[in-house]
RNA sequence: GCGGGUGUGGCGGAACGGUAGACGCAGCGGACUCAAAAUCCGCCGAAAGCAAUUUCAUGUCGGUUCGAGUCCGACCACCCGCACCA
């Protein structure tokens, strides 16, 4: 149970219930639901991430990471809600305001802990090429997120000072096209300027309050402030350029500063045109005339030859990049580097309901790791949520401890881990869930990697990337032997449903809403009108969720399972509808009746020969084995279900056939197969049917090997061949399997309808695909 | 802006380049019943025809092929991810 996190804390604040109580009650409810569904889970391995028995090992892993140099402490910018006194995730900032308090969100710098995921950037980027059972889409999303780029880092000297400003660029070839240098509002140099320039301070403050919210990005308005500072060009020292603070420069990417080349970067172009800065083209498109080539509003980003650029003139873009980097390195002002979009993973959260970060702050010794023998650092139970901010911070005694190093009074860290940490290694813990260490080597070597991982596409980036990083880090400190945690990945689609709002604008659960025949909707009890919202992913906050318990209560678990699997391919999003549930229930009843009809028919030796109905049924049975097996292996559960319906229909046909030797045996075989192939979907019914057919067997279907098709029965007695004339179907003929071509063609031409279509035409080509199709190509 | 995906009956969806619409849901007609429920049988893309059958049809337009829902190109619509990433 991934059990730590914000929802529990919100429940605590809204309903005055302790997060632990709320969480364990939810777990209890969900456990009952999973058990009622009859899922084959190994409950001996159950645990919840909020149990000290779990998170103590997470704390140990963290300390191992710390020792291995995989943890850093850095200042970082966060979204700060001044009313709630807490840090907000980006998703919790709505239109620049805190989602709960509605207060304008501020940017604030906090000292946070970071896991060094960027040390593994190249490996994390490369390895998915070999994960051939991962969806291509997810591999691409991971690669884009990691975002490798090659370029140069170089230092610009400030005119009249010893200081420099570092920039990162992927286009060192365009350095001669520079017309300004721009820094992010959060850049240290911007702070220095602000200290003596109130107008600059106001500009920076405005940028920070607006942040990089969607509103600013959408309007795309580029805003800048000229600091009055100037920097020297690395290649032409006597020329200087203005230094601007610009809202479109991101502190988090590269160095937080760029050199502006309006001719060959659209953003720089927009900025230059707005503030009247120079635009010098330095890349000449193929075929363009250097004397007349100019740029108006569109930057040129294509290939070409460098000009207006001193020693780079005449080189192609790629060669110029190399030459520029070489020169920068020779001058000692820069070098070629690989840059990553991926940033280190900030794991500190100023929250109560999470795993405590096991370090202690001592005025004398600095940051001291909690010694292993003092783990776990337990969350205190006696906390209150009557004040904004982190309850751990307000707790009267919890954070006061003695320094493990010097023994003097010190403070516990009150931050907890991002809950993504909890889910980044649980799969390894499952291998040895009760071990006194995070995981035992023998167990993880036996089980890992996970053969088949299943999850929603919403986890395509963060959860999977973090787990991949954790696995590599755990390998480096000797816990596991594998590099990648998940050998196969299947991403299931989301289940969507309409959402409903009542008269008071509160969200309503679907079961509270009654649909009227005229299409309108009303509250089931009060009769008040209900606004029907869009069909969207089920979420607790919008209450558009369905409790499978209702179907289980009405029809039973097998019907619920059968129905859920029967309609949609599982990788596709679907809209939940119960319209097929009754049909699924009918089918479960029908399967039972098919078995009941065999009561009194004893299991005898397999007959030597079968009549035609028996042979037909046996072929259907064995074709079904092959088809269902293939469908299940490909996660096409809906197709597997369809094949089982076909088998049921074939059994019904056989029931109506005239009695013949061996037919009863064939029916028993078919019903047994139906139960066994259906057992993953409807296990309880399968066991009941099987026990009825073989009361003395003493085995469960679940214990039996998967059925295997007899190859001889997969070959049809006769095949239907489609006959086309010029690609249009004119008839179908029945022939023996693998019939000789001349016989097939003769029979095809003998068909009256085919003959009619061929009348008066000359056949110029005969296409024959054995057992499938004949096509006559005619002329005239 | 960049990247990816999807588009097939009234609905959910099947379909190694080879009979488009398997299977289910809904619907219509019938049997059984005093009646209902349950069950069973039949029909069920569109148009024409008494019928055999014919024509059209997998978002649009084109191409490759004996043959295209499937492969290729362009476009349209919707969905998802990332996004002033230098």
PDB file of N, CA, C and O (backbone and C1' of nucleotides) in Angstrom, chain A residues 169-170 217 221-222 248 250 253 258 267 341 567-569 586 638 642 645-646 656 720 722 730 753 772 775, chain B residues 4 12-14 16 18-19 22-26 39-41 53-56 66 81-86:
ATOM      1  N   UNK A 169      25.145  27.165 -24.272  1.00  0.00           N
ATOM      2  CA  UNK A 169      24.534  27.308 -25.589  1.00  0.00           C
ATOM      3  C   UNK A 169      24.732  26.044 -26.412  1.00  0.00           C
ATOM      4  O   UNK A 169      25.730  25.345 -26.254  1.00  0.00           O
ATOM      5  N   UNK A 170      23.741  25.753 -27.255  1.00  0.00           N
ATOM      6  CA  UNK A 170      23.916  24.655 -28.216  1.00  0.00           C
ATOM      7  C   UNK A 170      24.388  25.215 -29.556  1.00  0.00           C
ATOM      8  O   UNK A 170      24.603  24.453 -30.484  1.00  0.00           O
ATOM      9  N   UNK A 217       3.452  31.960 -19.720  1.00  0.00           N
ATOM     10  CA  UNK A 217       3.968  31.219 -20.861  1.00  0.00           C
ATOM     11  C   UNK A 217       3.014  31.337 -22.047  1.00  0.00           C
ATOM     12  O   UNK A 217       3.426  31.516 -23.184  1.00  0.00           O
ATOM     13  N   UNK A 221       4.635  36.683 -23.575  1.00  0.00           N
ATOM     14  CA  UNK A 221       5.228  38.020 -23.583  1.00  0.00           C
ATOM     15  C   UNK A 221       6.602  38.006 -22.925  1.00  0.00           C
ATOM     16  O   UNK A 221       6.756  37.526 -21.807  1.00  0.00           O
ATOM     17  N   UNK A 222       7.558  38.496 -23.678  1.00  0.00           N
ATOM     18  CA  UNK A 222       8.920  38.518 -23.159  1.00  0.00           C
ATOM     19  C   UNK A 222       9.182  39.873 -22.546  1.00  0.00           C
ATOM     20  O   UNK A 222       8.961  40.909 -23.174  1.00  0.00           O
ATOM     21  N   UNK A 248      12.162  35.188 -19.667  1.00  0.00           N
ATOM     22  CA  UNK A 248      12.070  33.901 -20.357  1.00  0.00           C
ATOM     23  C   UNK A 248      13.302  33.030 -20.126  1.00  0.00           C
ATOM     24  O   UNK A 248      13.364  31.906 -20.620  1.00  0.00           O
ATOM     25  N   UNK A 250      15.378  30.641 -17.844  1.00  0.00           N
ATOM     26  CA  UNK A 250      15.075  29.775 -16.700  1.00  0.00           C
ATOM     27  C   UNK A 250      16.327  29.536 -15.873  1.00  0.00           C
ATOM     28  O   UNK A 250      17.351  29.117 -16.405  1.00  0.00           O
ATOM     29  N   UNK A 253      17.608  25.711 -15.874  1.00  0.00           N
ATOM     30  CA  UNK A 253      18.196  25.033 -17.023  1.00  0.00           C
ATOM     31  C   UNK A 253      19.524  25.667 -17.381  1.00  0.00           C
ATOM     32  O   UNK A 253      19.661  26.893 -17.382  1.00  0.00           O
ATOM     33  N   UNK A 258      21.936  33.236 -20.802  1.00  0.00           N
ATOM     34  CA  UNK A 258      22.111  32.899 -22.212  1.00  0.00           C
ATOM     35  C   UNK A 258      22.788  34.061 -22.928  1.00  0.00           C
ATOM     36  O   UNK A 258      22.774  35.191 -22.439  1.00  0.00           O
ATOM     37  N   UNK A 267      13.166  33.097 -29.838  1.00  0.00           N
ATOM     38  CA  UNK A 267      12.884  33.854 -28.603  1.00  0.00           C
ATOM     39  C   UNK A 267      13.756  35.092 -28.529  1.00  0.00           C
ATOM     40  O   UNK A 267      13.311  36.176 -28.168  1.00  0.00           O
ATOM     41  N   UNK A 341      18.437  18.114 -19.415  1.00  0.00           N
ATOM     42  CA  UNK A 341      17.215  18.749 -18.949  1.00  0.00           C
ATOM     43  C   UNK A 341      16.857  18.200 -17.572  1.00  0.00           C
ATOM     44  O   UNK A 341      16.304  18.876 -16.722  1.00  0.00           O
ATOM     45  N   UNK A 567     -14.945  -6.020 -22.294  1.00  0.00           N
ATOM     46  CA  UNK A 567     -15.331  -5.007 -23.268  1.00  0.00           C
ATOM     47  C   UNK A 567     -14.182  -4.292 -23.948  1.00  0.00           C
ATOM     48  O   UNK A 567     -14.207  -4.085 -25.145  1.00  0.00           O
ATOM     49  N   UNK A 568     -13.189  -3.898 -23.187  1.00  0.00           N
ATOM     50  CA  UNK A 568     -12.192  -2.993 -23.740  1.00  0.00           C
ATOM     51  C   UNK A 568     -10.806  -3.600 -23.760  1.00  0.00           C
ATOM     52  O   UNK A 568     -10.439  -4.324 -22.857  1.00  0.00           O
ATOM     53  N   UNK A 569     -10.016  -3.264 -24.777  1.00  0.00           N
ATOM     54  CA  UNK A 569      -8.605  -3.617 -24.702  1.00  0.00           C
ATOM     55  C   UNK A 569      -8.014  -2.852 -23.516  1.00  0.00           C
ATOM     56  O   UNK A 569      -8.290  -1.659 -23.363  1.00  0.00           O
ATOM     57  N   UNK A 586     -25.431 -13.154 -17.318  1.00  0.00           N
ATOM     58  CA  UNK A 586     -26.110 -14.203 -18.078  1.00  0.00           C
ATOM     59  C   UNK A 586     -25.133 -15.284 -18.513  1.00  0.00           C
ATOM     60  O   UNK A 586     -25.435 -16.466 -18.480  1.00  0.00           O
ATOM     61  N   UNK A 638     -10.112  -8.905 -23.833  1.00  0.00           N
ATOM     62  CA  UNK A 638     -11.419  -8.819 -24.484  1.00  0.00           C
ATOM     63  C   UNK A 638     -11.540  -9.841 -25.610  1.00  0.00           C
ATOM     64  O   UNK A 638     -12.607 -10.401 -25.833  1.00  0.00           O
ATOM     65  N   UNK A 642     -14.062 -13.142 -25.973  1.00  0.00           N
ATOM     66  CA  UNK A 642     -14.856 -13.410 -27.181  1.00  0.00           C
ATOM     67  C   UNK A 642     -14.671 -14.859 -27.644  1.00  0.00           C
ATOM     68  O   UNK A 642     -15.627 -15.511 -28.067  1.00  0.00           O
ATOM     69  N   UNK A 645     -16.757 -17.120 -25.549  1.00  0.00           N
ATOM     70  CA  UNK A 645     -18.166 -17.073 -25.969  1.00  0.00           C
ATOM     71  C   UNK A 645     -18.374 -18.005 -27.163  1.00  0.00           C
ATOM     72  O   UNK A 645     -19.367 -18.720 -27.259  1.00  0.00           O
ATOM     73  N   UNK A 646     -17.410 -17.989 -28.075  1.00  0.00           N
ATOM     74  CA  UNK A 646     -17.529 -18.849 -29.263  1.00  0.00           C
ATOM     75  C   UNK A 646     -17.552 -20.323 -28.878  1.00  0.00           C
ATOM     76  O   UNK A 646     -18.334 -21.105 -29.416  1.00  0.00           O
ATOM     77  N   UNK A 656     -27.403 -29.791 -29.208  1.00  0.00           N
ATOM     78  CA  UNK A 656     -28.603 -29.976 -30.040  1.00  0.00           C
ATOM     79  C   UNK A 656     -28.403 -31.001 -31.128  1.00  0.00           C
ATOM     80  O   UNK A 656     -29.353 -31.355 -31.822  1.00  0.00           O
ATOM     81  N   UNK A 720     -12.580 -22.818 -46.109  1.00  0.00           N
ATOM     82  CA  UNK A 720     -13.366 -21.944 -46.960  1.00  0.00           C
ATOM     83  C   UNK A 720     -12.419 -20.996 -47.670  1.00  0.00           C
ATOM     84  O   UNK A 720     -11.615 -20.323 -47.030  1.00  0.00           O
ATOM     85  N   UNK A 722     -12.022 -17.841 -50.275  1.00  0.00           N
ATOM     86  CA  UNK A 722     -12.715 -16.735 -50.923  1.00  0.00           C
ATOM     87  C   UNK A 722     -12.265 -16.661 -52.372  1.00  0.00           C
ATOM     88  O   UNK A 722     -11.081 -16.799 -52.669  1.00  0.00           O
ATOM     89  N   UNK A 730     -16.595 -12.804 -55.160  1.00  0.00           N
ATOM     90  CA  UNK A 730     -17.718 -13.294 -55.967  1.00  0.00           C
ATOM     91  C   UNK A 730     -18.302 -14.572 -55.403  1.00  0.00           C
ATOM     92  O   UNK A 730     -19.433 -14.902 -55.720  1.00  0.00           O
ATOM     93  N   UNK A 753     -21.527 -17.969 -59.927  1.00  0.00           N
ATOM     94  CA  UNK A 753     -21.364 -16.525 -59.798  1.00  0.00           C
ATOM     95  C   UNK A 753     -20.012 -16.058 -60.329  1.00  0.00           C
ATOM     96  O   UNK A 753     -19.880 -14.984 -60.920  1.00  0.00           O
ATOM     97  N   UNK A 772      -6.665 -19.849 -48.442  1.00  0.00           N
ATOM     98  CA  UNK A 772      -7.167 -18.522 -48.142  1.00  0.00           C
ATOM     99  C   UNK A 772      -8.004 -17.918 -49.272  1.00  0.00           C
ATOM    100  O   UNK A 772      -9.166 -17.628 -49.095  1.00  0.00           O
ATOM    101  N   UNK A 775      -7.751 -15.253 -56.645  1.00  0.00           N
ATOM    102  CA  UNK A 775      -8.132 -13.996 -57.297  1.00  0.00           C
ATOM    103  C   UNK A 775      -7.819 -14.101 -58.789  1.00  0.00           C
ATOM    104  O   UNK A 775      -6.699 -14.409 -59.180  1.00  0.00           O
TER     105      UNK A 775
ATOM    106  P     G B   4       7.284  11.471 -33.341  1.00  0.00           P
ATOM    107  O5'   G B   4       6.155  10.815 -32.429  1.00  0.00           O
ATOM    108  C5'   G B   4       6.476   9.734 -31.565  1.00  0.00           C
ATOM    109  C4'   G B   4       5.337   9.427 -30.640  1.00  0.00           C
ATOM    110  C3'   G B   4       4.056   8.908 -31.273  1.00  0.00           C
ATOM    111  O3'   G B   4       4.153   7.557 -31.668  1.00  0.00           O
ATOM    112  C1'   G B   4       3.509  10.504 -29.644  1.00  0.00           C
ATOM    113  P     G B  12     -18.373   3.323 -29.139  1.00  0.00           P
ATOM    114  O5'   G B  12     -17.966   2.046 -28.289  1.00  0.00           O
ATOM    115  C5'   G B  12     -17.924   2.122 -26.866  1.00  0.00           C
ATOM    116  C4'   G B  12     -17.459   0.805 -26.313  1.00  0.00           C
ATOM    117  C3'   G B  12     -16.217   0.243 -26.959  1.00  0.00           C
ATOM    118  O3'   G B  12     -15.042   0.875 -26.473  1.00  0.00           O
ATOM    119  C1'   G B  12     -17.818  -1.473 -26.729  1.00  0.00           C
ATOM    120  P     G B  13     -13.744   0.936 -27.387  1.00  0.00           P
ATOM    121  O5'   G B  13     -13.366  -0.593 -27.488  1.00  0.00           O
ATOM    122  C5'   G B  13     -12.753  -1.130 -28.642  1.00  0.00           C
ATOM    123  C4'   G B  13     -13.197  -2.549 -28.773  1.00  0.00           C
ATOM    124  C3'   G B  13     -12.514  -3.321 -29.882  1.00  0.00           C
ATOM    125  O3'   G B  13     -11.396  -3.977 -29.311  1.00  0.00           O
ATOM    126  C1'   G B  13     -14.852  -3.476 -30.147  1.00  0.00           C
ATOM    127  P     A B  14     -10.141  -4.346 -30.142  1.00  0.00           P
ATOM    128  O5'   A B  14     -10.553  -5.784 -30.609  1.00  0.00           O
ATOM    129  C5'   A B  14     -10.928  -5.969 -31.901  1.00  0.00           C
ATOM    130  C4'   A B  14     -11.202  -7.408 -32.160  1.00  0.00           C
ATOM    131  C3'   A B  14     -10.344  -7.925 -33.320  1.00  0.00           C
ATOM    132  O3'   A B  14      -9.247  -8.642 -32.815  1.00  0.00           O
ATOM    133  C1'   A B  14     -12.630  -8.047 -33.879  1.00  0.00           C
ATOM    134  P     C B  16      -4.959  -9.667 -37.570  1.00  0.00           P
ATOM    135  O5'   C B  16      -3.986  -9.597 -38.835  1.00  0.00           O
ATOM    136  C5'   C B  16      -3.589 -10.757 -39.489  1.00  0.00           C
ATOM    137  C4'   C B  16      -2.137 -11.047 -39.249  1.00  0.00           C
ATOM    138  C3'   C B  16      -1.202 -10.478 -40.310  1.00  0.00           C
ATOM    139  O3'   C B  16      -0.782  -9.162 -39.993  1.00  0.00           O
ATOM    140  C1'   C B  16      -0.849 -12.797 -40.100  1.00  0.00           C
ATOM    141  P     G B  18      -4.092 -10.098 -44.326  1.00  0.00           P
ATOM    142  O5'   G B  18      -5.188 -10.621 -45.350  1.00  0.00           O
ATOM    143  C5'   G B  18      -6.157  -9.721 -45.868  1.00  0.00           C
ATOM    144  C4'   G B  18      -7.075 -10.462 -46.806  1.00  0.00           C
ATOM    145  C3'   G B  18      -7.478 -11.838 -46.312  1.00  0.00           C
ATOM    146  O3'   G B  18      -8.784 -12.098 -46.785  1.00  0.00           O
ATOM    147  C1'   G B  18      -6.309 -12.037 -48.351  1.00  0.00           C
ATOM    148  P     U B  19     -10.034 -11.825 -45.824  1.00  0.00           P
ATOM    149  O5'   U B  19     -11.185 -12.373 -46.765  1.00  0.00           O
ATOM    150  C5'   U B  19     -11.416 -11.808 -48.050  1.00  0.00           C
ATOM    151  C4'   U B  19     -12.897 -11.715 -48.247  1.00  0.00           C
ATOM    152  C3'   U B  19     -13.638 -10.940 -47.147  1.00  0.00           C
ATOM    153  O3'   U B  19     -14.728 -10.246 -47.736  1.00  0.00           O
ATOM    154  C1'   U B  19     -14.433 -13.156 -47.216  1.00  0.00           C
ATOM    155  P     A B  22     -19.705  -9.599 -36.690  1.00  0.00           P
ATOM    156  O5'   A B  22     -19.128 -10.950 -36.062  1.00  0.00           O
ATOM    157  C5'   A B  22     -18.505 -11.918 -36.895  1.00  0.00           C
ATOM    158  C4'   A B  22     -17.399 -12.595 -36.154  1.00  0.00           C
ATOM    159  C3'   A B  22     -17.718 -12.970 -34.702  1.00  0.00           C
ATOM    160  O3'   A B  22     -18.400 -14.204 -34.631  1.00  0.00           O
ATOM    161  C1'   A B  22     -15.624 -11.887 -34.790  1.00  0.00           C
ATOM    162  P     C B  23     -19.806 -14.299 -33.932  1.00  0.00           P
ATOM    163  O5'   C B  23     -19.494 -13.796 -32.454  1.00  0.00           O
ATOM    164  C5'   C B  23     -18.755 -14.614 -31.563  1.00  0.00           C
ATOM    165  C4'   C B  23     -18.420 -13.842 -30.312  1.00  0.00           C
ATOM    166  C3'   C B  23     -19.576 -13.069 -29.697  1.00  0.00           C
ATOM    167  O3'   C B  23     -20.448 -13.892 -28.947  1.00  0.00           O
ATOM    168  C1'   C B  23     -17.711 -11.664 -29.797  1.00  0.00           C
ATOM    169  P     G B  24     -21.981 -13.552 -28.860  1.00  0.00           P
ATOM    170  O5'   G B  24     -21.985 -12.287 -27.894  1.00  0.00           O
ATOM    171  C5'   G B  24     -21.581 -12.435 -26.543  1.00  0.00           C
ATOM    172  C4'   G B  24     -21.359 -11.079 -25.927  1.00  0.00           C
ATOM    173  C3'   G B  24     -22.579 -10.174 -25.839  1.00  0.00           C
ATOM    174  O3'   G B  24     -23.413 -10.515 -24.753  1.00  0.00           O
ATOM    175  C1'   G B  24     -20.743  -8.933 -26.631  1.00  0.00           C
ATOM    176  P     C B  25     -24.924 -10.195 -24.774  1.00  0.00           P
ATOM    177  O5'   C B  25     -24.942  -8.613 -24.740  1.00  0.00           O
ATOM    178  C5'   C B  25     -24.545  -7.912 -23.563  1.00  0.00           C
ATOM    179  C4'   C B  25     -24.655  -6.427 -23.784  1.00  0.00           C
ATOM    180  C3'   C B  25     -26.016  -5.924 -24.226  1.00  0.00           C
ATOM    181  O3'   C B  25     -26.936  -5.839 -23.151  1.00  0.00           O
ATOM    182  C1'   C B  25     -24.350  -4.896 -25.527  1.00  0.00           C
ATOM    183  P     A B  26     -28.457  -6.170 -23.411  1.00  0.00           P
ATOM    184  O5'   A B  26     -28.903  -4.948 -24.350  1.00  0.00           O
ATOM    185  C5'   A B  26     -28.956  -3.633 -23.824  1.00  0.00           C
ATOM    186  C4'   A B  26     -29.206  -2.646 -24.938  1.00  0.00           C
ATOM    187  C3'   A B  26     -30.471  -2.886 -25.759  1.00  0.00           C
ATOM    188  O3'   A B  26     -31.635  -2.407 -25.127  1.00  0.00           O
ATOM    189  C1'   A B  26     -28.661  -2.475 -27.201  1.00  0.00           C
ATOM    190  P     U B  39     -31.840 -15.476 -19.338  1.00  0.00           P
ATOM    191  O5'   U B  39     -32.264 -16.807 -20.100  1.00  0.00           O
ATOM    192  C5'   U B  39     -31.826 -18.073 -19.633  1.00  0.00           C
ATOM    193  C4'   U B  39     -32.535 -19.161 -20.385  1.00  0.00           C
ATOM    194  C3'   U B  39     -32.378 -19.125 -21.900  1.00  0.00           C
ATOM    195  O3'   U B  39     -31.143 -19.691 -22.321  1.00  0.00           O
ATOM    196  C1'   U B  39     -34.654 -19.448 -21.369  1.00  0.00           C
ATOM    197  P     C B  40     -30.431 -19.131 -23.599  1.00  0.00           P
ATOM    198  O5'   C B  40     -31.300 -19.738 -24.771  1.00  0.00           O
ATOM    199  C5'   C B  40     -31.401 -21.150 -24.936  1.00  0.00           C
ATOM    200  C4'   C B  40     -32.463 -21.472 -25.949  1.00  0.00           C
ATOM    201  C3'   C B  40     -32.316 -20.780 -27.299  1.00  0.00           C
ATOM    202  O3'   C B  40     -31.369 -21.421 -28.127  1.00  0.00           O
ATOM    203  C1'   C B  40     -34.553 -20.590 -26.575  1.00  0.00           C
ATOM    204  P     C B  41     -30.537 -20.579 -29.159  1.00  0.00           P
ATOM    205  O5'   C B  41     -31.580 -20.361 -30.334  1.00  0.00           O
ATOM    206  C5'   C B  41     -32.103 -21.463 -31.049  1.00  0.00           C
ATOM    207  C4'   C B  41     -33.120 -20.987 -32.055  1.00  0.00           C
ATOM    208  C3'   C B  41     -32.667 -19.846 -32.950  1.00  0.00           C
ATOM    209  O3'   C B  41     -31.861 -20.287 -34.018  1.00  0.00           O
ATOM    210  C1'   C B  41     -34.820 -19.368 -32.113  1.00  0.00           C
ATOM    211  P     U B  53     -26.588 -15.154 -53.807  1.00  0.00           P
ATOM    212  O5'   U B  53     -26.391 -13.799 -54.629  1.00  0.00           O
ATOM    213  C5'   U B  53     -25.765 -13.800 -55.892  1.00  0.00           C
ATOM    214  C4'   U B  53     -26.195 -12.582 -56.669  1.00  0.00           C
ATOM    215  C3'   U B  53     -25.365 -11.319 -56.459  1.00  0.00           C
ATOM    216  O3'   U B  53     -24.170 -11.341 -57.220  1.00  0.00           O
ATOM    217  C1'   U B  53     -27.668 -10.760 -56.385  1.00  0.00           C
ATOM    218  P     U B  54     -22.901 -10.538 -56.724  1.00  0.00           P
ATOM    219  O5'   U B  54     -23.319  -9.044 -57.061  1.00  0.00           O
ATOM    220  C5'   U B  54     -23.518  -8.643 -58.409  1.00  0.00           C
ATOM    221  C4'   U B  54     -24.066  -7.242 -58.461  1.00  0.00           C
ATOM    222  C3'   U B  54     -23.238  -6.185 -57.751  1.00  0.00           C
ATOM    223  O3'   U B  54     -22.152  -5.743 -58.557  1.00  0.00           O
ATOM    224  C1'   U B  54     -25.511  -5.908 -57.177  1.00  0.00           C
ATOM    225  P     U B  55     -20.823  -5.303 -57.861  1.00  0.00           P
ATOM    226  O5'   U B  55     -21.189  -3.842 -57.330  1.00  0.00           O
ATOM    227  C5'   U B  55     -21.502  -2.811 -58.263  1.00  0.00           C
ATOM    228  C4'   U B  55     -22.055  -1.611 -57.548  1.00  0.00           C
ATOM    229  C3'   U B  55     -21.199  -1.060 -56.414  1.00  0.00           C
ATOM    230  O3'   U B  55     -20.139  -0.247 -56.890  1.00  0.00           O
ATOM    231  C1'   U B  55     -23.440  -1.203 -55.694  1.00  0.00           C
ATOM    232  P     C B  56     -18.781  -0.198 -56.050  1.00  0.00           P
ATOM    233  O5'   C B  56     -19.209   0.625 -54.753  1.00  0.00           O
ATOM    234  C5'   C B  56     -19.582   1.994 -54.872  1.00  0.00           C
ATOM    235  C4'   C B  56     -20.150   2.508 -53.580  1.00  0.00           C
ATOM    236  C3'   C B  56     -19.244   2.400 -52.363  1.00  0.00           C
ATOM    237  O3'   C B  56     -18.245   3.404 -52.333  1.00  0.00           O
ATOM    238  C1'   C B  56     -21.418   1.702 -51.775  1.00  0.00           C
ATOM    239  P     C B  66       0.456  -6.168 -59.117  1.00  0.00           P
ATOM    240  O5'   C B  66      -1.061  -6.609 -58.951  1.00  0.00           O
ATOM    241  C5'   C B  66      -1.905  -6.749 -60.090  1.00  0.00           C
ATOM    242  C4'   C B  66      -3.186  -7.420 -59.662  1.00  0.00           C
ATOM    243  C3'   C B  66      -3.823  -6.865 -58.410  1.00  0.00           C
ATOM    244  O3'   C B  66      -4.623  -5.736 -58.693  1.00  0.00           O
ATOM    245  C1'   C B  66      -3.722  -9.220 -58.245  1.00  0.00           C
ATOM    246  P     G B  81      -1.513  14.700 -20.355  1.00  0.00           P
ATOM    247  O5'   G B  81       0.019  14.539 -20.741  1.00  0.00           O
ATOM    248  C5'   G B  81       0.733  13.390 -20.325  1.00  0.00           C
ATOM    249  C4'   G B  81       2.076  13.376 -20.971  1.00  0.00           C
ATOM    250  C3'   G B  81       2.910  14.635 -20.786  1.00  0.00           C
ATOM    251  O3'   G B  81       3.524  14.683 -19.524  1.00  0.00           O
ATOM    252  C1'   G B  81       2.992  13.981 -23.045  1.00  0.00           C
ATOM    253  P     C B  82       3.671  16.093 -18.793  1.00  0.00           P
ATOM    254  O5'   C B  82       4.804  16.795 -19.657  1.00  0.00           O
ATOM    255  C5'   C B  82       6.106  16.242 -19.687  1.00  0.00           C
ATOM    256  C4'   C B  82       6.937  16.944 -20.717  1.00  0.00           C
ATOM    257  C3'   C B  82       7.006  18.456 -20.607  1.00  0.00           C
ATOM    258  O3'   C B  82       7.844  18.913 -19.559  1.00  0.00           O
ATOM    259  C1'   C B  82       6.682  17.869 -22.852  1.00  0.00           C
ATOM    260  P     A B  83       7.382  20.242 -18.802  1.00  0.00           P
ATOM    261  O5'   A B  83       7.549  21.335 -19.931  1.00  0.00           O
ATOM    262  C5'   A B  83       8.831  21.637 -20.423  1.00  0.00           C
ATOM    263  C4'   A B  83       8.726  22.493 -21.643  1.00  0.00           C
ATOM    264  C3'   A B  83       8.208  23.899 -21.434  1.00  0.00           C
ATOM    265  O3'   A B  83       9.186  24.713 -20.834  1.00  0.00           O
ATOM    266  C1'   A B  83       7.243  23.003 -23.377  1.00  0.00           C
ATOM    267  P     C B  84       8.799  26.037 -20.172  1.00  0.00           P
ATOM    268  O5'   C B  84       9.640  26.924 -21.185  1.00  0.00           O
ATOM    269  C5'   C B  84       9.064  27.986 -21.864  1.00  0.00           C
ATOM    270  C4'   C B  84       9.749  28.177 -23.204  1.00  0.00           C
ATOM    271  C3'   C B  84      11.265  28.348 -23.115  1.00  0.00           C
ATOM    272  O3'   C B  84      11.837  28.178 -24.423  1.00  0.00           O
ATOM    273  C1'   C B  84      10.243  30.441 -23.501  1.00  0.00           C
ATOM    274  P     C B  85      12.159  26.745 -25.119  1.00  0.00           P
ATOM    275  O5'   C B  85      13.307  26.157 -24.177  1.00  0.00           O
ATOM    276  C5'   C B  85      14.656  26.607 -24.288  1.00  0.00           C
ATOM    277  C4'   C B  85      15.581  25.435 -24.005  1.00  0.00           C
ATOM    278  C3'   C B  85      15.107  24.153 -24.696  1.00  0.00           C
ATOM    279  O3'   C B  85      15.984  23.605 -25.662  1.00  0.00           O
ATOM    280  C1'   C B  85      15.180  23.872 -22.293  1.00  0.00           C
ATOM    281  P     A B  86      17.421  23.369 -25.798  1.00  0.00           P
ATOM    282  O5'   A B  86      18.000  24.766 -26.294  1.00  0.00           O
ATOM    283  C5'   A B  86      19.335  25.095 -26.017  1.00  0.00           C
ATOM    284  C4'   A B  86      19.483  26.554 -26.228  1.00  0.00           C
ATOM    285  C3'   A B  86      20.792  27.166 -25.755  1.00  0.00           C
ATOM    286  O3'   A B  86      21.825  26.985 -26.689  1.00  0.00           O
ATOM    287  C1'   A B  86      19.007  28.457 -24.961  1.00  0.00           C
TER     288        A B  86
END
